[in-house]
Amino acid sequence: MRLTKQTNYAVRMLMYCAANEGHLSRIPEIAKAYGVSELFLFKILQPLNKAGLVETVRGRNGGVRLGRAADRITLFDVVKVTEDNFAMAECFEDGVAECPLVDSCGLNSALRKALNAFFDVLTEYTIDDLVKARPQINFLLGLDDVRRPKLAAVPAA
C-alpha cells in the first residue's frame, strides 16, 4: 500500500499547524517550509477543512489552524479524508472482479485483515505524537523565525 502525495502533505500541514500552536499558519509559509507549491496545499486544505481537521480564518491576517486539538487528530482521520481508494487488489472493488472465487478467496480475506491492521495502527498515532517526537520541529520548519501574537485556544470538541 502506498499513500498519495496528498495524504503525505496533509499530515505535514497538520504537523506544521500543531507545531505553530496558538498562531495562525499561512499557506505560503507552510509551502516554503516543505518546498511545495501553494496551489497544491490549497487543494489539500479543502477536504481537511470540510472534515473539521482544520479551520480557516479569512482576511488580511487570516490563516489556518487545527480544527481540534492535535492529540485528537489521528493519522487514520487524515487518511480517510485524503485517500480515495483502499482497494489493494481488483477483488476489493465492487463489481469489477471477474474471479469465481471473489466471495470465498483466502487472498481477499488476508488482504482485508492486513488493511484493517493498517487502519488500527494509524488510529494509534496522532498529529501530536508526530510533533512531540521531533523536539526540534519548530526550528526545522522555520517557526522560530516567525513571531506573531498568540490566538485564543482551539475549543475542545
mmCIF file of C-alpha atoms in Angstrom:
data_model
loop_
_atom_site.group_PDB
_atom_site.id
_atom_site.type_symbol
_atom_site.label_atom_id
_atom_site.label_comp_id
_atom_site.label_asym_id
_atom_site.label_seq_id
_atom_site.Cartn_x
_atom_site.Cartn_y
_atom_site.Cartn_z
ATOM 1 C CA MET A 1 0.000 0.000 0.000
ATOM 2 C CA ARG A 2 1.284 3.440 -0.883
ATOM 3 C CA LEU A 3 -0.292 6.646 0.368
ATOM 4 C CA THR A 4 -0.710 9.536 -2.036
ATOM 5 C CA LYS A 5 1.324 12.725 -2.053
ATOM 6 C CA GLN A 6 -1.880 14.474 -0.957
ATOM 7 C CA THR A 7 -2.028 12.418 2.245
ATOM 8 C CA ASN A 8 1.671 12.945 2.907
ATOM 9 C CA TYR A 9 1.357 16.727 2.693
ATOM 10 C CA ALA A 10 -1.949 16.793 4.549
ATOM 11 C CA VAL A 11 -0.178 15.202 7.516
ATOM 12 C CA ARG A 12 2.713 17.644 7.122
ATOM 13 C CA MET A 13 0.323 20.608 7.015
ATOM 14 C CA LEU A 14 -1.367 19.423 10.206
ATOM 15 C CA MET A 15 2.023 18.923 11.852
ATOM 16 C CA TYR A 16 3.012 22.476 10.897
ATOM 17 C CA CYS A 17 -0.206 23.854 12.403
ATOM 18 C CA ALA A 18 0.303 21.791 15.559
ATOM 19 C CA ALA A 19 3.895 22.991 15.929
ATOM 20 C CA ASN A 20 2.665 26.550 15.366
ATOM 21 C CA GLU A 21 0.057 26.158 18.106
ATOM 22 C CA GLY A 22 -1.582 29.365 19.216
ATOM 23 C CA HIS A 23 -0.850 31.105 15.911
ATOM 24 C CA LEU A 24 -2.484 31.099 12.530
ATOM 25 C CA SER A 25 -0.398 29.317 9.909
ATOM 26 C CA ARG A 26 -0.299 30.733 6.414
ATOM 27 C CA ILE A 27 -0.219 28.578 3.309
ATOM 28 C CA PRO A 28 2.762 30.454 1.795
ATOM 29 C CA GLU A 29 4.775 29.767 4.964
ATOM 30 C CA ILE A 30 3.808 26.096 5.009
ATOM 31 C CA ALA A 31 4.615 25.765 1.291
ATOM 32 C CA LYS A 32 8.017 27.365 1.825
ATOM 33 C CA ALA A 33 8.805 25.136 4.815
ATOM 34 C CA TYR A 34 8.123 21.979 2.793
ATOM 35 C CA GLY A 35 9.218 23.173 -0.649
ATOM 36 C CA VAL A 36 5.857 22.515 -2.275
ATOM 37 C CA SER A 37 3.502 24.721 -4.272
ATOM 38 C CA GLU A 38 0.891 26.859 -2.543
ATOM 39 C CA LEU A 39 -1.726 25.739 -5.064
ATOM 40 C CA PHE A 40 -1.157 22.094 -4.107
ATOM 41 C CA LEU A 41 -1.615 22.931 -0.408
ATOM 42 C CA PHE A 42 -4.795 24.915 -1.107
ATOM 43 C CA LYS A 43 -6.224 21.835 -2.844
ATOM 44 C CA ILE A 44 -5.388 19.696 0.197
ATOM 45 C CA LEU A 45 -6.828 22.304 2.542
ATOM 46 C CA GLN A 46 -10.369 21.945 1.195
ATOM 47 C CA PRO A 47 -11.067 18.344 2.286
ATOM 48 C CA LEU A 48 -9.258 18.912 5.601
ATOM 49 C CA ASN A 49 -11.444 21.934 6.281
ATOM 50 C CA LYS A 50 -14.632 20.111 5.260
ATOM 51 C CA ALA A 51 -13.773 17.261 7.650
ATOM 52 C CA GLY A 52 -13.136 19.699 10.521
ATOM 53 C CA LEU A 53 -9.446 18.817 10.805
ATOM 54 C CA VAL A 54 -8.518 22.459 10.143
ATOM 55 C CA GLU A 55 -10.245 25.804 10.390
ATOM 56 C CA THR A 56 -9.562 28.674 8.048
ATOM 57 C CA VAL A 57 -9.676 32.312 9.023
ATOM 58 C CA ARG A 58 -10.213 34.701 6.136
ATOM 59 C CA GLY A 59 -8.900 38.181 5.749
ATOM 60 C CA ARG A 60 -5.624 40.044 5.642
ATOM 61 C CA ASN A 61 -4.384 38.452 8.856
ATOM 62 C CA GLY A 62 -6.059 35.117 8.167
ATOM 63 C CA GLY A 63 -4.623 31.662 8.022
ATOM 64 C CA VAL A 64 -5.139 28.072 9.061
ATOM 65 C CA ARG A 65 -5.242 26.358 12.446
ATOM 66 C CA LEU A 66 -6.171 22.914 13.645
ATOM 67 C CA GLY A 67 -9.900 22.273 13.866
ATOM 68 C CA ARG A 68 -9.415 20.318 17.086
ATOM 69 C CA ALA A 69 -6.560 19.537 19.428
ATOM 70 C CA ALA A 70 -3.586 17.762 17.820
ATOM 71 C CA ASP A 71 -3.946 14.857 20.252
ATOM 72 C CA ARG A 72 -7.473 14.291 18.896
ATOM 73 C CA ILE A 73 -6.497 14.020 15.215
ATOM 74 C CA THR A 74 -5.316 10.531 14.297
ATOM 75 C CA LEU A 75 -3.436 9.556 11.189
ATOM 76 C CA PHE A 76 -6.470 7.463 10.267
ATOM 77 C CA ASP A 77 -8.607 10.639 10.389
ATOM 78 C CA VAL A 78 -6.320 12.175 7.777
ATOM 79 C CA VAL A 79 -6.043 9.088 5.582
ATOM 80 C CA LYS A 80 -9.788 8.532 5.360
ATOM 81 C CA VAL A 81 -10.227 12.158 4.203
ATOM 82 C CA THR A 82 -7.406 12.254 1.670
ATOM 83 C CA GLU A 83 -7.313 8.759 0.154
ATOM 84 C CA ASP A 84 -9.876 7.852 -2.490
ATOM 85 C CA ASN A 85 -9.379 4.123 -2.703
ATOM 86 C CA PHE A 86 -8.167 1.369 -0.405
ATOM 87 C CA ALA A 87 -8.533 -1.427 -2.927
ATOM 88 C CA MET A 88 -5.375 -3.480 -2.520
ATOM 89 C CA ALA A 89 -6.428 -5.854 -5.266
ATOM 90 C CA GLU A 90 -9.015 -5.969 -8.026
ATOM 91 C CA CYS A 91 -11.308 -8.093 -5.864
ATOM 92 C CA PHE A 92 -11.711 -5.235 -3.360
ATOM 93 C CA GLU A 93 -13.518 -3.109 -5.930
ATOM 94 C CA ASP A 94 -17.283 -3.599 -6.156
ATOM 95 C CA GLY A 95 -18.466 -5.160 -9.391
ATOM 96 C CA VAL A 96 -15.018 -5.209 -11.009
ATOM 97 C CA ALA A 97 -13.687 -8.655 -10.177
ATOM 98 C CA GLU A 98 -14.451 -11.463 -12.592
ATOM 99 C CA CYS A 99 -12.865 -14.155 -10.453
ATOM 100 C CA PRO A 100 -15.209 -17.013 -9.452
ATOM 101 C CA LEU A 101 -13.516 -17.150 -6.030
ATOM 102 C CA VAL A 102 -14.132 -13.494 -5.137
ATOM 103 C CA ASP A 103 -16.554 -14.281 -2.281
ATOM 104 C CA SER A 104 -14.591 -17.189 -0.828
ATOM 105 C CA CYS A 105 -10.978 -16.365 -1.605
ATOM 106 C CA GLY A 106 -8.262 -16.652 1.015
ATOM 107 C CA LEU A 107 -6.297 -13.813 -0.585
ATOM 108 C CA ASN A 108 -9.228 -11.448 -0.302
ATOM 109 C CA SER A 109 -9.626 -12.331 3.373
ATOM 110 C CA ALA A 110 -5.899 -11.931 4.099
ATOM 111 C CA LEU A 111 -5.747 -8.553 2.372
ATOM 112 C CA ARG A 112 -8.794 -7.287 4.269
ATOM 113 C CA LYS A 113 -7.178 -8.366 7.532
ATOM 114 C CA ALA A 114 -3.940 -6.588 6.573
ATOM 115 C CA LEU A 115 -5.815 -3.412 5.621
ATOM 116 C CA ASN A 116 -7.710 -3.419 8.921
ATOM 117 C CA ALA A 117 -4.421 -3.866 10.816
ATOM 118 C CA PHE A 118 -3.007 -0.899 8.868
ATOM 119 C CA PHE A 119 -6.012 1.224 9.876
ATOM 120 C CA ASP A 120 -5.674 0.106 13.507
ATOM 121 C CA VAL A 121 -2.047 1.283 13.613
ATOM 122 C CA LEU A 122 -2.936 4.628 12.028
ATOM 123 C CA THR A 123 -5.611 5.081 14.694
ATOM 124 C CA GLU A 124 -2.970 4.707 17.430
ATOM 125 C CA TYR A 125 -0.956 7.748 16.285
ATOM 126 C CA THR A 126 -1.991 11.378 16.477
ATOM 127 C CA ILE A 127 -0.611 14.545 14.940
ATOM 128 C CA ASP A 128 0.511 15.462 18.447
ATOM 129 C CA ASP A 129 2.556 12.234 18.637
ATOM 130 C CA LEU A 130 4.363 13.127 15.431
ATOM 131 C CA VAL A 131 5.131 16.682 16.537
ATOM 132 C CA LYS A 132 6.304 15.712 20.022
ATOM 133 C CA ALA A 133 8.572 13.036 18.541
ATOM 134 C CA ARG A 134 10.639 15.856 16.978
ATOM 135 C CA PRO A 135 11.581 18.406 19.650
ATOM 136 C CA GLN A 136 13.423 20.475 17.016
ATOM 137 C CA ILE A 137 10.395 20.659 14.698
ATOM 138 C CA ASN A 138 9.870 24.416 15.150
ATOM 139 C CA PHE A 139 13.464 25.079 14.138
ATOM 140 C CA LEU A 140 13.285 22.681 11.185
ATOM 141 C CA LEU A 141 10.094 24.312 9.899
ATOM 142 C CA GLY A 142 11.412 27.836 10.397
ATOM 143 C CA LEU A 143 8.791 28.623 13.014
ATOM 144 C CA ASP A 144 11.334 30.083 15.427
ATOM 145 C CA ASP A 145 11.781 32.945 12.957
ATOM 146 C CA VAL A 146 8.055 33.685 12.780
ATOM 147 C CA ARG A 147 6.814 35.588 15.823
ATOM 148 C CA ARG A 148 3.163 36.610 15.870
ATOM 149 C CA PRO A 149 0.699 37.342 18.636
ATOM 150 C CA LYS A 150 -0.914 34.280 20.180
ATOM 151 C CA LEU A 151 -4.507 33.362 19.375
ATOM 152 C CA ALA A 152 -7.209 32.088 21.677
ATOM 153 C CA ALA A 153 -7.017 28.325 22.260
ATOM 154 C CA VAL A 154 -8.864 25.966 19.922
ATOM 155 C CA PRO A 155 -12.025 24.773 21.674
ATOM 156 C CA ALA A 156 -12.060 21.106 22.689
ATOM 157 C CA ALA A 157 -14.544 19.152 20.592
#
